[in-house]
mmCIF file of C-alpha atoms in Angstrom:
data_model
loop_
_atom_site.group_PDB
_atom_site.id
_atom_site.type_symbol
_atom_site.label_atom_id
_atom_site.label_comp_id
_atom_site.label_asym_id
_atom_site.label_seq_id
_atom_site.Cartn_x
_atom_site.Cartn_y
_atom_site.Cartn_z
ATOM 1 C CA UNK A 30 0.000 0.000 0.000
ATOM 2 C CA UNK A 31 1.555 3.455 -0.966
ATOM 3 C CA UNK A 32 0.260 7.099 0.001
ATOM 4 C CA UNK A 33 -1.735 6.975 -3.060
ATOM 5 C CA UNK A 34 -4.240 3.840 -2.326
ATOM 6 C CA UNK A 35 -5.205 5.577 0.975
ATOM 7 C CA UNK A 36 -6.043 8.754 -1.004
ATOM 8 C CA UNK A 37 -3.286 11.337 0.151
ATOM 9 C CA UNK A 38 -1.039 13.512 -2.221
ATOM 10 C CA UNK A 39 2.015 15.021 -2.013
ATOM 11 C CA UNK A 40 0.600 18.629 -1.358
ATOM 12 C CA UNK A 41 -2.500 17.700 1.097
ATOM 13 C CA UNK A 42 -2.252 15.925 4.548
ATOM 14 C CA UNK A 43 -4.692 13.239 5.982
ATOM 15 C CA UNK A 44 -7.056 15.773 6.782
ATOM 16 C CA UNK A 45 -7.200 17.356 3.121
ATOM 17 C CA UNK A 46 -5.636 20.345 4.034
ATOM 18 C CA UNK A 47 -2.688 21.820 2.784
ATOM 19 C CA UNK A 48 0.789 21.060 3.075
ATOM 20 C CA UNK A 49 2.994 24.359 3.610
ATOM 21 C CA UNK A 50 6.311 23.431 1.869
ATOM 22 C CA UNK A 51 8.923 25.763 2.740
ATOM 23 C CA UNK A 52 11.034 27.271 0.203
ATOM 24 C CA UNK A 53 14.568 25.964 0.145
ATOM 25 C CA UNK A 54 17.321 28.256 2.052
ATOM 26 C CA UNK A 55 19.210 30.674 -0.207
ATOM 27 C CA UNK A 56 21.842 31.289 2.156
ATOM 28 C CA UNK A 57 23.611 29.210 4.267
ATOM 29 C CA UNK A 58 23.688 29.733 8.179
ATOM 30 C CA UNK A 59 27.320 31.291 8.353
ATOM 31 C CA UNK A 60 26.576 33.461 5.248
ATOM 32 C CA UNK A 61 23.391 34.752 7.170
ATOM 33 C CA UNK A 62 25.479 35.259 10.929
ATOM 34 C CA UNK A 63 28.227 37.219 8.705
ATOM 35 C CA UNK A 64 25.805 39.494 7.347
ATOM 36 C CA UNK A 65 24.460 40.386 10.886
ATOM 37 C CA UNK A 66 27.486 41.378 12.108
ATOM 38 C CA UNK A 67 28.935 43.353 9.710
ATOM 39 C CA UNK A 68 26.042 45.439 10.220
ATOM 40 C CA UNK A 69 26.810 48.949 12.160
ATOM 41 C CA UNK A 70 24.267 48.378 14.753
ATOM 42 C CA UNK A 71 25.915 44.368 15.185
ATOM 43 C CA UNK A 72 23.625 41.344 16.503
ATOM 44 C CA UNK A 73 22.264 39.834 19.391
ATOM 45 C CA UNK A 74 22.265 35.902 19.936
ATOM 46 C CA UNK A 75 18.762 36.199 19.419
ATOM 47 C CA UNK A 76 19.116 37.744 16.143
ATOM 48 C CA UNK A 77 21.015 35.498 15.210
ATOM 49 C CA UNK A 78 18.654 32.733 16.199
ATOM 50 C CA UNK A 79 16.059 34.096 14.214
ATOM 51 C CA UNK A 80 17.371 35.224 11.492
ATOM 52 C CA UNK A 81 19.736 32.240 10.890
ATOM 53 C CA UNK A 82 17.769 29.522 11.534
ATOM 54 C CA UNK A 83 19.917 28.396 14.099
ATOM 55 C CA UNK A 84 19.645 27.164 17.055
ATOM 56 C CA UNK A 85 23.600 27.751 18.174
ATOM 57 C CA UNK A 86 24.733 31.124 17.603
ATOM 58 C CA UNK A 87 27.577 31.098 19.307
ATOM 59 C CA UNK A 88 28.923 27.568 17.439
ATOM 60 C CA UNK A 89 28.303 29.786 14.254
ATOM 61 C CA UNK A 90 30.445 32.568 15.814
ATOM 62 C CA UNK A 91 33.156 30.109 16.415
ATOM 63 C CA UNK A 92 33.084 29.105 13.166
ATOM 64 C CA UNK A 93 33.410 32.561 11.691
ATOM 65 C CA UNK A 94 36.106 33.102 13.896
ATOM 66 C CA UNK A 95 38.121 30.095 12.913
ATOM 67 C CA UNK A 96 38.056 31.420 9.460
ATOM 68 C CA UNK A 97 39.760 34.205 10.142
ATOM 69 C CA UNK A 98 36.786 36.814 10.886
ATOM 70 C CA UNK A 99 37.332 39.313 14.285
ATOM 71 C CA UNK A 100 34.587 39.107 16.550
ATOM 72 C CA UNK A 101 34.127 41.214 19.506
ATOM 73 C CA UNK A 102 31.292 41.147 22.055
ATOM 74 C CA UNK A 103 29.541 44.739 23.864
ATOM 75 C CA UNK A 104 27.778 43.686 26.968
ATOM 76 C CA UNK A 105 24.205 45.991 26.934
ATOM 77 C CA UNK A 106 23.746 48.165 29.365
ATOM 78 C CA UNK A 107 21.111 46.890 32.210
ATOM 79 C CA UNK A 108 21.122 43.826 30.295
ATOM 80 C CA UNK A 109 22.682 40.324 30.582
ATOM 81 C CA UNK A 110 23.140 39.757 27.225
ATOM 82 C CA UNK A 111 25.771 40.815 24.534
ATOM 83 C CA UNK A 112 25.779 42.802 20.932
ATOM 84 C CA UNK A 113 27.891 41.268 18.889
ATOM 85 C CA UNK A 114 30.176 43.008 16.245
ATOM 86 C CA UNK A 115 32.616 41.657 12.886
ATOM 87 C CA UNK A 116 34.728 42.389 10.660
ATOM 88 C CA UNK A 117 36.243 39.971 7.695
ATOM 89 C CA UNK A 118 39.703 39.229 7.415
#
């Protein structure tokens, strides 16, 4: 028995409703981190998060870092958290 004999499809779900396919990443996770940092405002961990797709920003820091990019951290004032700022080699 495939999906076919029991009457689904590739774009509905058991119920008949639709199947939200996402569209495929243009970017990878690094190129996306990169981007945030070299911005002039820099990133949070949480921008990062969500606007990476990622669910370990600081592994993707590392990563930037081992190829060569300077990374430096602000700690926010009143806060516990971090901005984080980068530059490419």
């Amino acid at each position: 028995m495939n999906w076919h004999e029991i009457g689904l499809s590739r774009d509905k779900n058991v119920f008949g409703g639709k199947i939200k396919v996402k569209a495929p990443m243009e970017k990878t996770q690094i190129e996306c981190v990169a981007e945030l940092i070299s911005r002039p405002k820099g990133t949070t961990s949480f921008q990062i998060i969500i606007g990476a797709g990622t669910v370990s920003p600081h592994a993707r820091l590392a990563e930037l870092k081992a190829q060569g990019w300077n990374i430096f951290k602000v700690k926010v004032e009143g806060k516990k958290h971090h901005t984080y700022f980068g530059t490419k080699p």
